[in-house]
């Protein structure tokens, strides 16, 4: 079945596709990649479906299109929302019939292709604007996977940063890379409009700056000042490493137990819900005070509480 992957620029749609391909039944076959945004309209049909000898002036031989190259394997159409409108009916025909027709040829060639398509656009809005075919969207949108922006899972930032730093350390041949607690807090508090791609660039630049101040082979310490201008005014972010104030639980509340709460994810959510509820109750439902009592930045606390279903009280009139 076709899979449509949606998400903001830099959120990780391509790694998501590659991971899905790796765990599929076609993992041993290639994943053929096409960037639809880089396809000139004049060459898009030939690139996707191939051409026959003499199809146009420079067609000196038969060219296999990406669909034929991906026969029995998987095809990844990145930035599908950028595909020229004139090519969309031909793509629709391939999805409907499983057949491609080379430019300049009447022969229909059957192909067996697993299709992944990714976009950072709202394709329903593109259909309303007349830039994308509704019937093609219905054919593509069989299985949808949404990749969330980094700001919606900021608690994953330490893991992602650790992975990035391991790669940088190997490439640069430097010592271990360690982040100060204030650096961690600033990274988690930032909104990341460029998502994981921006995070990788910020960390790469910071390591280069910090490496010049570290002896060869020694630990590279990333401090807040190494991150860049956009982080300069974030020095007041409370550190998650500091010991949080003790929460005064209501006496009527029994200690929290994770017994019989289901999966690990369910247990974590239940424990977080318990902690957030008690922090809010102990601080008269003042969210900023509750965040401080848990040793969290207010923005991170707000995101966590909202995800868990808590709603911030709306101030009454007057």
Coordinates of C-alpha atoms in Angstrom, one line a residue:
X1 CA 0.0 0.0 0.0
X2 CA 1.2 3.6 -0.6
X3 CA 2.4 5.5 2.4
X4 CA 2.1 9.3 2.7
X5 CA 4.5 10.9 5.2
X6 CA 3.7 14.4 6.3
X7 CA 5.6 16.8 8.5
X8 CA 7.4 20.1 8.6
X9 CA 10.7 20.8 6.8
X10 CA 13.6 19.2 8.7
X11 CA 11.4 17.1 11.0
X12 CA 12.8 13.7 9.8
X13 CA 10.5 12.5 7.0
X14 CA 13.3 10.9 4.9
X15 CA 14.8 9.0 7.9
X16 CA 11.3 7.8 8.7
X17 CA 10.9 6.5 5.2
X18 CA 14.3 4.8 5.2
X19 CA 13.4 3.1 8.6
X20 CA 10.1 1.9 7.2
X21 CA 11.8 0.5 4.2
X22 CA 14.4 -1.3 6.4
X23 CA 11.7 -3.2 8.4
X24 CA 9.6 -4.0 5.3
X25 CA 9.5 -7.2 3.3
X26 CA 11.5 -5.4 0.6
X27 CA 14.4 -4.4 2.8
X28 CA 16.8 -6.4 0.7
X29 CA 15.8 -4.4 -2.4
X30 CA 16.8 -0.8 -3.1
X31 CA 14.9 2.3 -2.1
X32 CA 14.9 4.4 -5.2
X33 CA 14.8 8.2 -4.4
X34 CA 13.3 11.0 -6.4
X35 CA 13.2 14.7 -5.3
X36 CA 10.1 16.0 -7.1
X37 CA 11.0 19.6 -6.2
X38 CA 14.2 19.2 -8.3
X39 CA 12.5 17.8 -11.4
X40 CA 12.2 20.2 -14.3
X41 CA 8.7 19.9 -15.9
X42 CA 10.2 19.2 -19.3
X43 CA 12.2 16.2 -17.9
X44 CA 9.9 14.9 -15.2
X45 CA 8.0 12.4 -17.3
X46 CA 11.1 10.9 -18.8
X47 CA 12.7 10.8 -15.3
X48 CA 9.8 8.9 -13.8
X49 CA 8.6 6.7 -16.6
X50 CA 11.6 6.5 -19.0
X51 CA 11.7 7.2 -22.8
X52 CA 12.1 5.2 -26.0
X53 CA 14.7 5.7 -28.7
X54 CA 13.9 8.8 -30.7
X55 CA 11.2 10.1 -28.3
X56 CA 12.8 13.5 -28.6
X57 CA 15.9 15.0 -30.2
X58 CA 18.5 13.8 -27.6
X59 CA 16.9 10.4 -27.0
X60 CA 19.7 8.3 -28.4
X61 CA 18.7 5.1 -26.5
X62 CA 16.1 3.6 -24.2
X63 CA 16.0 5.1 -20.8
X64 CA 14.5 3.3 -17.8
X65 CA 12.4 5.5 -15.6
X66 CA 12.5 5.4 -11.8
X67 CA 9.4 3.2 -11.7
X68 CA 11.1 0.5 -13.7
X69 CA 14.3 0.8 -11.6
X70 CA 12.1 0.3 -8.5
X71 CA 10.3 -2.7 -10.0
X72 CA 10.1 -5.3 -7.1
X73 CA 11.5 -2.7 -4.7
X74 CA 10.4 0.6 -3.2
X75 CA 10.2 4.2 -4.7
X76 CA 10.4 7.3 -2.5
X77 CA 8.9 10.4 -4.1
X78 CA 10.1 13.2 -1.8
X79 CA 8.3 16.6 -1.9
X80 CA 5.4 15.1 -3.8
X81 CA 3.5 18.4 -3.4
X82 CA 6.0 20.0 -5.8
X83 CA 5.2 17.5 -8.7
X84 CA 4.2 19.4 -11.8
X85 CA 0.4 19.4 -12.4
X86 CA 0.9 18.1 -15.9
X87 CA 2.6 14.9 -14.6
X88 CA 0.1 14.1 -11.9
X89 CA -2.5 12.3 -14.2
X90 CA 0.3 10.0 -15.5
X91 CA 1.4 9.2 -11.9
X92 CA -2.2 8.5 -11.1
X93 CA -2.5 6.0 -14.0
X94 CA 0.6 4.1 -12.7
X95 CA -0.9 3.9 -9.2
X96 CA -4.3 2.7 -10.6
X97 CA -3.1 0.2 -13.2
X98 CA 0.4 -0.7 -12.1
X99 CA 1.6 0.0 -15.6
X100 CA 4.1 2.6 -17.0
X101 CA 4.4 3.9 -20.5
X102 CA 7.7 5.3 -21.7
X103 CA 7.7 8.6 -23.5
X104 CA 7.6 7.9 -27.2
X105 CA 6.3 4.3 -26.8
X106 CA 2.9 2.7 -26.9
X107 CA 4.0 -0.3 -24.9
X108 CA 2.5 -0.7 -21.4
X109 CA 5.0 -2.2 -18.9
X110 CA 3.8 -3.7 -15.7
X111 CA 5.7 -2.8 -12.5
X112 CA 5.4 -3.9 -8.9
X113 CA 6.5 -0.9 -6.8
X114 CA 6.0 0.0 -3.1
X115 CA 5.5 3.8 -3.1
X116 CA 6.4 6.2 -0.3
X117 CA 5.6 9.9 -0.8
X118 CA 6.5 12.7 1.5
X119 CA 5.5 16.4 1.7
X120 CA 5.7 19.4 4.0
X121 CA 2.6 20.9 2.4
X122 CA -1.0 20.6 3.3
X123 CA -2.2 18.6 0.3
X124 CA -5.8 19.2 1.0
X125 CA -5.2 22.9 0.8
X126 CA -3.2 22.4 -2.4
X127 CA -6.2 20.5 -3.8
X128 CA -8.5 23.5 -2.9
X129 CA -6.0 25.9 -4.6
X130 CA -6.0 23.7 -7.7
X131 CA -2.3 22.8 -7.5
X132 CA -2.8 19.1 -6.7
X133 CA -5.3 16.6 -8.0
X134 CA -7.8 15.3 -5.5
X135 CA -7.9 11.8 -7.1
X136 CA -4.1 11.5 -6.9
X137 CA -4.3 12.6 -3.2
X138 CA -6.9 9.8 -2.5
X139 CA -4.6 7.3 -4.2
X140 CA -1.6 8.4 -2.2
X141 CA -3.2 8.9 1.2
X142 CA -3.9 5.2 2.0
X143 CA -1.5 4.9 5.0
X144 CA -0.5 8.2 6.5
X145 CA 2.4 8.8 8.9
X146 CA 2.8 12.2 10.5
X147 CA 6.3 13.1 11.7
X148 CA 5.8 15.6 14.6
X149 CA 7.9 18.8 14.8
X150 CA 10.7 18.7 17.3
X151 CA 9.0 21.2 19.6
X152 CA 6.3 18.6 20.2
X153 CA 8.8 16.0 21.5
X154 CA 11.5 18.2 23.1
X155 CA 12.1 15.5 25.7
X156 CA 13.8 13.5 23.0
X157 CA 16.4 16.3 22.4
X158 CA 19.1 14.8 24.7
X159 CA 18.9 11.5 22.9
X160 CA 19.0 13.1 19.5
X161 CA 21.9 15.4 20.5
X162 CA 23.8 12.4 21.9
X163 CA 23.4 10.6 18.5
X164 CA 24.5 13.8 16.6
X165 CA 27.5 14.3 18.9
X166 CA 28.7 10.7 18.4
X167 CA 28.7 11.2 14.7
X168 CA 30.6 14.5 14.9
X169 CA 33.1 13.1 17.3
X170 CA 33.9 10.3 14.8
X171 CA 34.1 12.6 11.8
X172 CA 36.3 15.2 13.5
X173 CA 38.4 12.7 15.5
X174 CA 37.9 14.7 18.7
X175 CA 37.4 13.6 22.2
X176 CA 34.0 12.9 23.9
X177 CA 31.5 15.7 23.6
X178 CA 29.7 16.8 26.8
X179 CA 26.9 19.4 27.2
X180 CA 26.6 21.7 30.2
X181 CA 23.3 21.5 32.0
X182 CA 22.5 25.1 30.9
X183 CA 23.1 24.1 27.3
X184 CA 20.7 21.2 27.6
X185 CA 18.0 23.5 29.1
X186 CA 18.4 26.0 26.3
X187 CA 18.2 23.4 23.6
X188 CA 15.0 22.0 25.2
X189 CA 13.4 25.5 25.6
X190 CA 14.1 26.6 22.0
X191 CA 11.2 26.3 19.6
X192 CA 13.3 24.8 16.7
X193 CA 11.5 26.2 13.6
X194 CA 14.0 24.1 11.5
X195 CA 13.4 21.0 13.5
X196 CA 16.0 18.2 13.7
X197 CA 17.9 19.6 10.7
X198 CA 18.4 22.9 12.5
X199 CA 19.3 21.1 15.7
X200 CA 22.1 19.2 13.9
X201 CA 23.4 22.4 12.4
X202 CA 23.4 24.2 15.7
X203 CA 25.3 21.3 17.5
X204 CA 27.8 21.0 14.6
X205 CA 28.7 24.7 14.8
X206 CA 28.9 24.6 18.6
X207 CA 31.3 21.7 18.5
X208 CA 33.5 23.5 16.1
X209 CA 33.6 26.5 18.3
X210 CA 34.2 24.5 21.5
X211 CA 36.8 22.2 19.9
X212 CA 39.2 25.1 19.3
X213 CA 39.2 25.7 23.1
X214 CA 39.8 22.1 24.1
X215 CA 43.1 20.2 24.1
X216 CA 43.5 17.5 21.4
X217 CA 41.8 14.3 22.4
X218 CA 40.2 15.8 25.6
X219 CA 36.5 16.1 26.4
X220 CA 34.8 18.9 24.4
X221 CA 32.5 20.8 26.7
X222 CA 29.6 22.6 25.0
X223 CA 28.6 25.7 26.9
X224 CA 25.7 28.0 26.3
X225 CA 27.9 30.6 24.6
X226 CA 28.9 28.1 21.9
X227 CA 25.3 27.7 20.6
X228 CA 25.0 31.0 18.8
X229 CA 23.2 34.4 18.9
X230 CA 19.6 33.0 19.1
X231 CA 20.6 31.3 22.5
X232 CA 22.5 34.2 24.0
X233 CA 19.5 35.5 26.0
X234 CA 18.5 32.1 27.3
X235 CA 21.0 32.0 30.2
X236 CA 18.2 32.4 32.8
X237 CA 16.6 29.0 31.9
X238 CA 16.3 26.9 35.0
X239 CA 18.5 23.9 35.0
X240 CA 16.8 20.5 34.9
X241 CA 19.9 19.1 36.7
X242 CA 19.3 21.2 39.8
X243 CA 17.4 19.6 42.6
X244 CA 13.7 20.5 42.4
X245 CA 11.8 21.9 45.3
X246 CA 10.0 19.3 47.3
X247 CA 6.4 18.9 46.3
X248 CA 3.9 18.9 49.2
X249 CA 1.4 16.2 48.3
X250 CA -2.1 16.4 49.8
X251 CA -2.4 14.0 52.7
X252 CA -5.4 12.3 51.1
X253 CA -3.2 11.1 48.1
X254 CA -1.7 7.7 48.4
X255 CA 1.8 7.1 47.0
X256 CA 1.8 6.5 43.2
X257 CA 2.1 2.8 42.1
X258 CA 2.9 1.7 38.6
X259 CA 1.5 -1.8 39.2
X260 CA -0.9 -3.0 36.5
X261 CA -0.8 0.2 34.5
X262 CA -0.1 -1.6 31.2
X263 CA 2.9 -0.9 28.9
X264 CA 6.0 1.1 29.8
X265 CA 4.6 4.0 27.8
X266 CA 1.3 3.9 29.8
X267 CA 3.2 3.7 33.1
X268 CA 5.3 6.7 32.2
X269 CA 2.3 8.7 31.1
X270 CA 0.4 7.7 34.3
X271 CA 3.4 8.7 36.5
X272 CA 3.8 12.1 34.6
X273 CA 0.1 12.8 35.0
X274 CA 0.4 12.1 38.7
X275 CA 3.4 14.4 39.1
X276 CA 1.8 17.2 37.1
X277 CA -1.5 17.0 38.9
X278 CA 0.2 17.1 42.3
X279 CA 2.5 19.9 41.3
X280 CA -0.5 22.0 40.1
X281 CA -2.6 21.2 43.2
X282 CA 0.3 22.1 45.5
X283 CA 0.8 25.4 43.7
X284 CA -2.9 26.6 43.5
X285 CA -2.9 25.7 39.7
X286 CA -0.3 28.4 38.9
X287 CA 1.5 26.7 36.0
X288 CA 4.7 28.7 36.3
X289 CA 5.1 27.8 40.0
X290 CA 4.2 24.1 39.3
X291 CA 6.9 24.1 36.6
X292 CA 9.5 25.5 39.0
X293 CA 8.6 22.9 41.7
X294 CA 9.3 20.2 39.2
X295 CA 12.6 21.8 38.0
X296 CA 11.2 22.3 34.5
X297 CA 11.2 25.2 32.1
X298 CA 7.8 26.7 31.8
X299 CA 7.5 26.1 28.1
X300 CA 8.4 22.4 28.5
X301 CA 6.0 22.0 31.4
X302 CA 3.2 23.6 29.4
X303 CA 3.8 21.2 26.5
X304 CA 3.9 18.2 28.8
X305 CA 0.8 19.2 30.7
X306 CA -1.2 19.9 27.5
X307 CA -0.2 16.6 26.0
X308 CA -1.4 14.8 29.1
X309 CA -4.8 16.6 28.8
X310 CA -4.5 19.4 31.4
X311 CA -5.9 22.8 30.4
X312 CA -4.6 26.0 31.7
X313 CA -7.3 28.0 33.5
X314 CA -8.7 31.0 31.6
X315 CA -8.7 34.2 33.6
X316 CA -12.2 35.3 34.5
X317 CA -13.5 38.8 33.6
X318 CA -12.2 41.7 35.7

